[in-house]
Amino acid sequence: MVETRGAKAARSGGVDPLGVPLAKAAETSRLAGVLEQSFGYQSVRDLLEHYPRRYLTRGELTDLAHAKKGAVVTLTGTVKHLVKKQPRRNLRILEIRVADAAGSGVWSCTWFNQPWHGSRLPVGTLAAFSGKLEWRSGRLTMANPGYEVLRESDEAEGFANEVIAVYPATKDVSSGRLRRVIGQLLDHHGPLPDFLPERLRQAHRLVGRAEAMEVIHRPPDLAAADRARRRLVYDELLVLQVGLALRRRAISDGEGGHPLRSDGPLTEQLLASLPFTPTKAQDRAMAEIGEDLARSRPMHRLLQGEVGSGKTLVSLHMLLAAVQSGFQGALMAPTEVLADQHFINLRALLDGLDQAGRTTDSPTGDGRLFDFAGPRIEVLTAATTGAARERLLAAVAAGEVDILVGTHALLSEGVDFQRLGAVVVDEQHRFGVHQRVRLREKGDNPHVLIMTATPIPRTLALTLYGDLDVSTLDELPPGRHPVATHLVAGDPALRERAYQRVREEVAASHQAYVVCALKDESDKLEIRSAKAEAERLRTEVFPDLRVGLVYGDMAAREKEATMNAFRAGELDVLVSTTVIEVGVDVANATVMLVEDADRFGLSQLHQLRGRVGRGTAPGLCILFADPASDEGRARMDAIARISDGFELANEDLRIRGEGTVFDARQSGLSDLKLARLIEDFEWVTKARADAFRLVEDDPNLAAAEHRALRAEVLLRLGDDRAEWLSRG
Ligand code: ADP
Ligand code: MG
């Protein structure tokens, strides 16, 4: 179990008055076990940050007489009668009759196989019920309604308040119970310390923290709840951004980097030899990077751009800037398939350069002539072994290799560069911050470019990568068509039609991917596995086609052989797990089938479909999925409807919320309890500006007015993520 912040604070010696363990607080001692089990809460602070999901107001209630039949309504009433029935062995029905509080009649509520509601709603309980009101067997009935107990027989809470907080609840702990316990905590554990510097509070006209905490749980009206929320949202975002500002300072602080020239013979040749004209976005990115490289402060920049937006050119341009300045460059990819792919692509681009025998001015400007024999590029992966590996490492150490491509094996012991000046990391989200730091130590403070094909909404980039500068390729090379995406649910005829489309594409000399969620068969889940699917396609569906199989942990050589065969057009259909997700570039592939598509994330699906239609022929992507949940359906609908990666990412964030974003824990996004990055974008930018200014002025948060904030940052970000702070 992950230690919560409250527990951390308690351990660190009661810095935080709210760090009291739930088991030790009188109000919660009896509930502590349930709260830990249901929500993972350990301290009073954890529970106080269990914010209401919504509010129930007297105004939104209707009475039975005016309630619209067939619509979802909220009604209040008193439980008059309760029966339990068990018509079948596995079916238990709970039915209650409720008398409308307005005195206009009686209706029924029923629950199936959830008998525990009975004990929460004994006869005499006053509660608000929300659900669809329908006629059933001659009675007005709500099936499985949500409800909020307003008054138990011995308690007078009721609608004394105009507004009642409704909490996320579980089977073991109801919203009403949470409301009462949180109320008791608020009464006995105040006042809450306010860590916000007064000038910021005033600048944004925010209420005090203690008041915000009180009001969010027990608002006099909705407007007050809103003001409380605004204050707490700002707090969450500010602390997160202060953490990022500190990290950024630690990473790119100081001098010690080497200026590189991004205009020189190699980059010139590269641009002159291209078979195409760079897009405006590529030009802009190369210029932004060029400016950074010219400085002695090492660059830390994120290059984000959709699959196919042409990141390779931008990265090679940077690597060549290093080479023509007398340094080495490295490119690090997350998988071997990708490392090989990059190597092949870069080498193809370098082949256009004809530098052998040419001389030019020395990069150091000392007047000597400098001989470029043409940059030497090599690849290092797990497949590089024995004497070949020894030779390669020696050449790297001697500075004979100009550009080294590889997996994170590049970070391992024994890989020593002579003068590493520029590093490109592909697909940032698979590398942690620590690996980034390690990479930087490999070289002589190299400039670092991180590339990602996962489009990130701007608001998220500011929080997730707040410590990096960002360049965006927001434009695809001309002539690209969005990949037509279709969803196929259970219909076997449509599946047959999809296979027919594959045959048609192959007949037109194109190729196809079939992507599966799993490698091996699983008996528990009904998921098509890559291995079984390859077998089935080979023998039953496409006996006349050449079907290959590739998955992540296959032997490196075998994987390489299969990928090469597919590239060379010796295979028609490639069945795979998501090893092909990123970077695989086979322009001749035009159709992709994805099995169990709802098991993939939206950004993953978007990347996957970017693999087809890379050439001039339009791409087609067919998703097989029959999602059971609303969320699943919303996601599948989004991917079929939206072709722009940034828009899709926004939609994904809207559907799933920020806690589920990759890297959420490490980035601190999981600390966001109230803030919603899209809706609260305005506050994201405000908090960011405040945080960066604050850290600029007071890097160690040592000023008296920043001490409380410092404690909060340490507490919230934990030992790992606040390491930059403690260092100072
Ligand atoms: P990414 O890595 O961003 O997914 P790539 O760099 O692999 O994209 O480029 C995708 C394809 O587009 C490659 O075949 C590349 O040669 C081509 N390409 C890149 N830039 C351009 C451009 N400006 N005009 C036309 N084609 C381009
Ligand atoms: Mg790429």
PDB file of C-alpha atoms in Angstrom, residues 487-713:
ATOM      1  CA  LEU A 487     -15.800   0.350 -35.036  1.00  0.00           C
ATOM      2  CA  VAL A 488     -17.076  -3.212 -35.380  1.00  0.00           C
ATOM      3  CA  ALA A 489     -18.987  -4.614 -32.417  1.00  0.00           C
ATOM      4  CA  GLY A 490     -20.074  -8.258 -32.264  1.00  0.00           C
ATOM      5  CA  ASP A 491     -21.400  -8.738 -35.812  1.00  0.00           C
ATOM      6  CA  PRO A 492     -19.670 -11.735 -37.522  1.00  0.00           C
ATOM      7  CA  ALA A 493     -20.679 -10.528 -40.969  1.00  0.00           C
ATOM      8  CA  LEU A 494     -18.835  -7.257 -40.386  1.00  0.00           C
ATOM      9  CA  ARG A 495     -15.794  -9.139 -39.153  1.00  0.00           C
ATOM     10  CA  GLU A 496     -15.865 -11.172 -42.356  1.00  0.00           C
ATOM     11  CA  ARG A 497     -16.117  -7.920 -44.305  1.00  0.00           C
ATOM     12  CA  ALA A 498     -13.045  -6.603 -42.469  1.00  0.00           C
ATOM     13  CA  TYR A 499     -11.055  -9.687 -43.486  1.00  0.00           C
ATOM     14  CA  GLN A 500     -12.300  -9.146 -47.017  1.00  0.00           C
ATOM     15  CA  ARG A 501     -10.849  -5.623 -46.915  1.00  0.00           C
ATOM     16  CA  VAL A 502      -7.506  -7.064 -45.863  1.00  0.00           C
ATOM     17  CA  ARG A 503      -7.565  -9.408 -48.847  1.00  0.00           C
ATOM     18  CA  GLU A 504      -8.398  -6.505 -51.162  1.00  0.00           C
ATOM     19  CA  GLU A 505      -5.502  -4.441 -49.855  1.00  0.00           C
ATOM     20  CA  VAL A 506      -3.094  -7.353 -50.193  1.00  0.00           C
ATOM     21  CA  ALA A 507      -4.362  -7.961 -53.722  1.00  0.00           C
ATOM     22  CA  ALA A 508      -3.433  -4.330 -54.438  1.00  0.00           C
ATOM     23  CA  SER A 509       0.107  -5.157 -53.184  1.00  0.00           C
ATOM     24  CA  HIS A 510      -0.386  -3.536 -49.785  1.00  0.00           C
ATOM     25  CA  GLN A 511       0.128  -4.968 -46.320  1.00  0.00           C
ATOM     26  CA  ALA A 512      -1.867  -5.302 -43.107  1.00  0.00           C
ATOM     27  CA  TYR A 513      -1.400  -5.289 -39.345  1.00  0.00           C
ATOM     28  CA  VAL A 514      -3.494  -7.232 -36.865  1.00  0.00           C
ATOM     29  CA  VAL A 515      -2.912  -5.970 -33.320  1.00  0.00           C
ATOM     30  CA  CYS A 516      -3.853  -7.972 -30.225  1.00  0.00           C
ATOM     31  CA  ALA A 517      -3.922  -6.923 -26.612  1.00  0.00           C
ATOM     32  CA  LEU A 518      -2.210 -10.033 -25.295  1.00  0.00           C
ATOM     33  CA  LYS A 519       0.648 -12.244 -26.318  1.00  0.00           C
ATOM     34  CA  ASP A 520      -0.531 -15.543 -24.849  1.00  0.00           C
ATOM     35  CA  GLU A 521      -3.890 -17.130 -24.484  1.00  0.00           C
ATOM     36  CA  SER A 522      -5.585 -16.398 -21.195  1.00  0.00           C
ATOM     37  CA  ASP A 523      -8.336 -18.633 -19.868  1.00  0.00           C
ATOM     38  CA  LYS A 524      -9.782 -16.023 -17.585  1.00  0.00           C
ATOM     39  CA  LEU A 525     -10.324 -13.329 -20.130  1.00  0.00           C
ATOM     40  CA  GLU A 526     -11.936 -13.590 -23.492  1.00  0.00           C
ATOM     41  CA  ILE A 527      -9.235 -11.753 -25.278  1.00  0.00           C
ATOM     42  CA  ARG A 528      -7.689 -12.673 -28.559  1.00  0.00           C
ATOM     43  CA  SER A 529      -4.005 -13.338 -28.062  1.00  0.00           C
ATOM     44  CA  ALA A 530      -1.425 -12.582 -30.724  1.00  0.00           C
ATOM     45  CA  LYS A 531      -0.089 -16.139 -30.830  1.00  0.00           C
ATOM     46  CA  ALA A 532      -3.465 -17.848 -31.113  1.00  0.00           C
ATOM     47  CA  GLU A 533      -4.726 -15.232 -33.525  1.00  0.00           C
ATOM     48  CA  ALA A 534      -1.704 -15.630 -35.799  1.00  0.00           C
ATOM     49  CA  GLU A 535      -2.339 -19.362 -35.877  1.00  0.00           C
ATOM     50  CA  ARG A 536      -6.037 -18.921 -36.606  1.00  0.00           C
ATOM     51  CA  LEU A 537      -5.459 -16.372 -39.367  1.00  0.00           C
ATOM     52  CA  ARG A 538      -2.741 -18.490 -40.939  1.00  0.00           C
ATOM     53  CA  THR A 539      -4.804 -21.666 -41.058  1.00  0.00           C
ATOM     54  CA  GLU A 540      -8.442 -20.583 -41.230  1.00  0.00           C
ATOM     55  CA  VAL A 541      -8.825 -17.034 -42.456  1.00  0.00           C
ATOM     56  CA  PHE A 542      -5.889 -16.266 -44.724  1.00  0.00           C
ATOM     57  CA  PRO A 543      -4.419 -19.675 -45.696  1.00  0.00           C
ATOM     58  CA  ASP A 544      -3.422 -18.087 -48.998  1.00  0.00           C
ATOM     59  CA  LEU A 545      -1.536 -15.140 -47.441  1.00  0.00           C
ATOM     60  CA  ARG A 546       1.829 -14.851 -45.752  1.00  0.00           C
ATOM     61  CA  VAL A 547       1.187 -14.198 -42.049  1.00  0.00           C
ATOM     62  CA  GLY A 548       3.943 -13.250 -39.576  1.00  0.00           C
ATOM     63  CA  LEU A 549       3.968 -12.815 -35.811  1.00  0.00           C
ATOM     64  CA  VAL A 550       5.912 -10.439 -33.584  1.00  0.00           C
ATOM     65  CA  TYR A 551       5.670  -9.631 -29.868  1.00  0.00           C
ATOM     66  CA  GLY A 552       7.696  -7.803 -27.281  1.00  0.00           C
ATOM     67  CA  ASP A 553       9.739 -10.436 -25.508  1.00  0.00           C
ATOM     68  CA  MET A 554      10.525 -12.523 -28.558  1.00  0.00           C
ATOM     69  CA  ALA A 555      14.252 -13.157 -29.086  1.00  0.00           C
ATOM     70  CA  ALA A 556      15.834 -10.017 -30.511  1.00  0.00           C
ATOM     71  CA  ARG A 557      17.126 -11.715 -33.655  1.00  0.00           C
ATOM     72  CA  GLU A 558      13.836 -13.376 -34.439  1.00  0.00           C
ATOM     73  CA  LYS A 559      11.985 -10.117 -33.966  1.00  0.00           C
ATOM     74  CA  GLU A 560      14.394  -8.307 -36.218  1.00  0.00           C
ATOM     75  CA  ALA A 561      14.091 -10.995 -38.888  1.00  0.00           C
ATOM     76  CA  THR A 562      10.294 -10.782 -38.855  1.00  0.00           C
ATOM     77  CA  MET A 563      10.274  -6.988 -38.987  1.00  0.00           C
ATOM     78  CA  ASN A 564      12.754  -7.046 -41.853  1.00  0.00           C
ATOM     79  CA  ALA A 565      10.624  -9.555 -43.732  1.00  0.00           C
ATOM     80  CA  PHE A 566       7.578  -7.313 -43.283  1.00  0.00           C
ATOM     81  CA  ARG A 567       9.506  -4.249 -44.399  1.00  0.00           C
ATOM     82  CA  ALA A 568      10.766  -6.117 -47.443  1.00  0.00           C
ATOM     83  CA  GLY A 569       7.208  -7.079 -48.373  1.00  0.00           C
ATOM     84  CA  GLU A 570       7.810 -10.780 -47.764  1.00  0.00           C
ATOM     85  CA  LEU A 571       4.871 -10.895 -45.359  1.00  0.00           C
ATOM     86  CA  ASP A 572       1.328  -9.755 -46.148  1.00  0.00           C
ATOM     87  CA  VAL A 573      -0.110  -9.691 -42.669  1.00  0.00           C
ATOM     88  CA  LEU A 574       1.759  -8.957 -39.452  1.00  0.00           C
ATOM     89  CA  VAL A 575       0.095 -10.082 -36.239  1.00  0.00           C
ATOM     90  CA  SER A 576       1.531  -8.352 -33.212  1.00  0.00           C
ATOM     91  CA  THR A 577       1.123  -7.070 -29.713  1.00  0.00           C
ATOM     92  CA  THR A 578       1.742  -3.381 -29.225  1.00  0.00           C
ATOM     93  CA  VAL A 579       5.458  -3.613 -29.998  1.00  0.00           C
ATOM     94  CA  ILE A 580       4.531  -1.870 -33.223  1.00  0.00           C
ATOM     95  CA  GLU A 581       2.835   0.916 -31.344  1.00  0.00           C
ATOM     96  CA  VAL A 582       5.425   3.517 -31.973  1.00  0.00           C
ATOM     97  CA  GLY A 583       7.822   4.276 -34.727  1.00  0.00           C
ATOM     98  CA  VAL A 584       7.425   1.308 -37.008  1.00  0.00           C
ATOM     99  CA  ASP A 585       7.469   2.747 -40.457  1.00  0.00           C
ATOM    100  CA  VAL A 586       6.278   0.577 -43.316  1.00  0.00           C
ATOM    101  CA  ALA A 587       4.760   2.911 -45.865  1.00  0.00           C
ATOM    102  CA  ASN A 588       3.218   0.033 -47.784  1.00  0.00           C
ATOM    103  CA  ALA A 589       0.931  -1.012 -44.911  1.00  0.00           C
ATOM    104  CA  THR A 590      -2.554   0.382 -45.465  1.00  0.00           C
ATOM    105  CA  VAL A 591      -4.938  -1.505 -43.200  1.00  0.00           C
ATOM    106  CA  MET A 592      -4.937  -2.335 -39.506  1.00  0.00           C
ATOM    107  CA  LEU A 593      -7.285  -4.491 -37.484  1.00  0.00           C
ATOM    108  CA  VAL A 594      -7.236  -4.048 -33.711  1.00  0.00           C
ATOM    109  CA  GLU A 595      -8.719  -6.793 -31.553  1.00  0.00           C
ATOM    110  CA  ASP A 596     -10.266  -5.899 -28.187  1.00  0.00           C
ATOM    111  CA  ALA A 597      -9.678  -2.266 -28.992  1.00  0.00           C
ATOM    112  CA  ASP A 598     -11.377  -1.084 -25.812  1.00  0.00           C
ATOM    113  CA  ARG A 599      -8.506  -2.548 -23.825  1.00  0.00           C
ATOM    114  CA  PHE A 600      -6.149   0.039 -25.282  1.00  0.00           C
ATOM    115  CA  GLY A 601      -5.822   3.653 -24.272  1.00  0.00           C
ATOM    116  CA  LEU A 602      -6.955   6.263 -26.745  1.00  0.00           C
ATOM    117  CA  SER A 603      -3.511   7.683 -27.298  1.00  0.00           C
ATOM    118  CA  GLN A 604      -2.249   4.170 -27.854  1.00  0.00           C
ATOM    119  CA  LEU A 605      -4.934   3.488 -30.450  1.00  0.00           C
ATOM    120  CA  HIS A 606      -4.178   6.780 -32.118  1.00  0.00           C
ATOM    121  CA  GLN A 607      -0.519   5.863 -32.346  1.00  0.00           C
ATOM    122  CA  LEU A 608      -1.376   2.433 -33.618  1.00  0.00           C
ATOM    123  CA  ARG A 609      -3.538   3.671 -36.446  1.00  0.00           C
ATOM    124  CA  GLY A 610      -0.809   6.143 -37.376  1.00  0.00           C
ATOM    125  CA  ARG A 611       1.081   3.093 -38.626  1.00  0.00           C
ATOM    126  CA  VAL A 612      -1.150   2.748 -41.693  1.00  0.00           C
ATOM    127  CA  GLY A 613      -1.553   5.152 -44.542  1.00  0.00           C
ATOM    128  CA  ARG A 614       1.939   6.539 -44.127  1.00  0.00           C
ATOM    129  CA  GLY A 615       2.472   6.362 -47.857  1.00  0.00           C
ATOM    130  CA  THR A 616       0.274   7.945 -50.475  1.00  0.00           C
ATOM    131  CA  ALA A 617      -2.555   5.388 -50.256  1.00  0.00           C
ATOM    132  CA  PRO A 618      -5.222   6.196 -47.633  1.00  0.00           C
ATOM    133  CA  GLY A 619      -5.187   4.171 -44.426  1.00  0.00           C
ATOM    134  CA  LEU A 620      -7.963   2.149 -42.888  1.00  0.00           C
ATOM    135  CA  CYS A 621      -8.254   1.100 -39.272  1.00  0.00           C
ATOM    136  CA  ILE A 622     -10.910  -1.307 -38.039  1.00  0.00           C
ATOM    137  CA  LEU A 623     -11.425  -1.602 -34.319  1.00  0.00           C
ATOM    138  CA  PHE A 624     -13.110  -4.697 -32.911  1.00  0.00           C
ATOM    139  CA  ALA A 625     -14.683  -3.853 -29.582  1.00  0.00           C
ATOM    140  CA  ASP A 626     -17.913  -4.305 -27.734  1.00  0.00           C
ATOM    141  CA  PRO A 627     -17.431  -2.144 -24.661  1.00  0.00           C
ATOM    142  CA  ALA A 628     -19.698  -2.806 -21.718  1.00  0.00           C
ATOM    143  CA  SER A 629     -19.261   0.508 -19.924  1.00  0.00           C
ATOM    144  CA  ASP A 630     -20.375   4.003 -20.860  1.00  0.00           C
ATOM    145  CA  GLU A 631     -16.802   5.158 -20.603  1.00  0.00           C
ATOM    146  CA  GLY A 632     -15.679   2.436 -22.990  1.00  0.00           C
ATOM    147  CA  ARG A 633     -18.345   3.399 -25.488  1.00  0.00           C
ATOM    148  CA  ALA A 634     -17.465   7.079 -25.194  1.00  0.00           C
ATOM    149  CA  ARG A 635     -13.818   6.310 -25.862  1.00  0.00           C
ATOM    150  CA  MET A 636     -14.519   4.118 -28.878  1.00  0.00           C
ATOM    151  CA  ASP A 637     -16.858   6.744 -30.243  1.00  0.00           C
ATOM    152  CA  ALA A 638     -14.165   9.394 -29.791  1.00  0.00           C
ATOM    153  CA  ILE A 639     -11.450   7.506 -31.633  1.00  0.00           C
ATOM    154  CA  ALA A 640     -13.727   6.755 -34.585  1.00  0.00           C
ATOM    155  CA  ARG A 641     -14.924  10.360 -34.773  1.00  0.00           C
ATOM    156  CA  ILE A 642     -11.802  12.410 -34.041  1.00  0.00           C
ATOM    157  CA  SER A 643      -8.709  12.233 -36.209  1.00  0.00           C
ATOM    158  CA  ASP A 644      -6.692  15.061 -34.685  1.00  0.00           C
ATOM    159  CA  GLY A 645      -4.409  13.771 -31.964  1.00  0.00           C
ATOM    160  CA  PHE A 646      -4.572  16.861 -29.777  1.00  0.00           C
ATOM    161  CA  GLU A 647      -8.320  17.037 -29.898  1.00  0.00           C
ATOM    162  CA  LEU A 648      -8.498  13.342 -29.105  1.00  0.00           C
ATOM    163  CA  ALA A 649      -6.171  13.785 -26.148  1.00  0.00           C
ATOM    164  CA  ASN A 650      -8.415  16.531 -24.824  1.00  0.00           C
ATOM    165  CA  GLU A 651     -11.432  14.307 -25.173  1.00  0.00           C
ATOM    166  CA  ASP A 652      -9.622  11.478 -23.410  1.00  0.00           C
ATOM    167  CA  LEU A 653      -8.776  13.742 -20.524  1.00  0.00           C
ATOM    168  CA  ARG A 654     -12.393  14.816 -20.344  1.00  0.00           C
ATOM    169  CA  ILE A 655     -13.698  11.260 -20.369  1.00  0.00           C
ATOM    170  CA  ARG A 656     -11.268   9.717 -17.930  1.00  0.00           C
ATOM    171  CA  GLY A 657      -9.967  12.501 -15.732  1.00  0.00           C
ATOM    172  CA  GLU A 658      -6.433  13.417 -14.847  1.00  0.00           C
ATOM    173  CA  GLY A 659      -5.677  10.696 -12.340  1.00  0.00           C
ATOM    174  CA  THR A 660      -5.525   8.155 -15.135  1.00  0.00           C
ATOM    175  CA  VAL A 661      -3.047  10.002 -17.279  1.00  0.00           C
ATOM    176  CA  PHE A 662       0.132   8.031 -17.790  1.00  0.00           C
ATOM    177  CA  ASP A 663       2.819   8.905 -15.345  1.00  0.00           C
ATOM    178  CA  ALA A 664       0.138  10.309 -13.083  1.00  0.00           C
ATOM    179  CA  ARG A 665       1.841   9.312  -9.869  1.00  0.00           C
ATOM    180  CA  GLN A 666       5.257  10.491 -10.795  1.00  0.00           C
ATOM    181  CA  SER A 667       4.033  13.757 -12.201  1.00  0.00           C
ATOM    182  CA  GLY A 668       1.977  14.610  -9.169  1.00  0.00           C
ATOM    183  CA  LEU A 669      -1.261  14.563 -11.115  1.00  0.00           C
ATOM    184  CA  SER A 670      -2.615  11.966  -8.747  1.00  0.00           C
ATOM    185  CA  ASP A 671      -2.440  14.642  -6.041  1.00  0.00           C
ATOM    186  CA  LEU A 672      -5.065  16.617  -7.848  1.00  0.00           C
ATOM    187  CA  LYS A 673      -8.256  15.913  -5.965  1.00  0.00           C
ATOM    188  CA  LEU A 674     -10.359  18.828  -7.126  1.00  0.00           C
ATOM    189  CA  ALA A 675      -8.549  20.470  -9.993  1.00  0.00           C
ATOM    190  CA  ARG A 676      -9.622  19.538 -13.497  1.00  0.00           C
ATOM    191  CA  LEU A 677      -6.979  20.499 -16.010  1.00  0.00           C
ATOM    192  CA  ILE A 678      -9.345  21.326 -18.817  1.00  0.00           C
ATOM    193  CA  GLU A 679     -12.061  23.142 -16.905  1.00  0.00           C
ATOM    194  CA  ASP A 680      -9.562  24.863 -14.629  1.00  0.00           C
ATOM    195  CA  PHE A 681      -7.103  25.778 -17.343  1.00  0.00           C
ATOM    196  CA  GLU A 682      -7.160  29.424 -16.356  1.00  0.00           C
ATOM    197  CA  TRP A 683      -5.995  28.442 -12.879  1.00  0.00           C
ATOM    198  CA  VAL A 684      -3.318  26.143 -14.243  1.00  0.00           C
ATOM    199  CA  THR A 685      -1.703  29.074 -16.016  1.00  0.00           C
ATOM    200  CA  LYS A 686      -2.098  31.408 -13.042  1.00  0.00           C
ATOM    201  CA  ALA A 687      -0.610  28.909 -10.613  1.00  0.00           C
ATOM    202  CA  ARG A 688       2.207  28.178 -12.994  1.00  0.00           C
ATOM    203  CA  ALA A 689       3.171  31.800 -13.416  1.00  0.00           C
ATOM    204  CA  ASP A 690       3.021  32.355  -9.650  1.00  0.00           C
ATOM    205  CA  ALA A 691       5.038  29.250  -8.870  1.00  0.00           C
ATOM    206  CA  PHE A 692       7.811  29.925 -11.341  1.00  0.00           C
ATOM    207  CA  ARG A 693       8.152  33.526 -10.224  1.00  0.00           C
ATOM    208  CA  LEU A 694       8.202  32.475  -6.615  1.00  0.00           C
ATOM    209  CA  VAL A 695      10.942  29.880  -7.154  1.00  0.00           C
ATOM    210  CA  GLU A 696      12.919  32.323  -9.247  1.00  0.00           C
ATOM    211  CA  ASP A 697      12.896  34.835  -6.383  1.00  0.00           C
ATOM    212  CA  ASP A 698      13.366  32.369  -3.550  1.00  0.00           C
ATOM    213  CA  PRO A 699      14.763  29.055  -4.852  1.00  0.00           C
ATOM    214  CA  ASN A 700      14.776  27.391  -1.460  1.00  0.00           C
ATOM    215  CA  LEU A 701      11.518  28.843  -0.232  1.00  0.00           C
ATOM    216  CA  ALA A 702      13.470  30.087   2.721  1.00  0.00           C
ATOM    217  CA  ALA A 703      11.715  33.427   3.269  1.00  0.00           C
ATOM    218  CA  ALA A 704       9.461  33.562   6.307  1.00  0.00           C
ATOM    219  CA  GLU A 705       6.345  33.971   4.213  1.00  0.00           C
ATOM    220  CA  HIS A 706       7.260  30.866   2.186  1.00  0.00           C
ATOM    221  CA  ARG A 707       8.027  28.470   5.021  1.00  0.00           C
ATOM    222  CA  ALA A 708       4.571  27.032   5.319  1.00  0.00           C
ATOM    223  CA  LEU A 709       4.421  26.582   1.570  1.00  0.00           C
ATOM    224  CA  ARG A 710       7.744  24.824   1.663  1.00  0.00           C
ATOM    225  CA  ALA A 711       6.425  22.381   4.255  1.00  0.00           C
ATOM    226  CA  GLU A 712       3.342  21.754   2.149  1.00  0.00           C
ATOM    227  CA  VAL A 713       5.412  21.099  -0.994  1.00  0.00           C
TER     228      VAL A 713
END
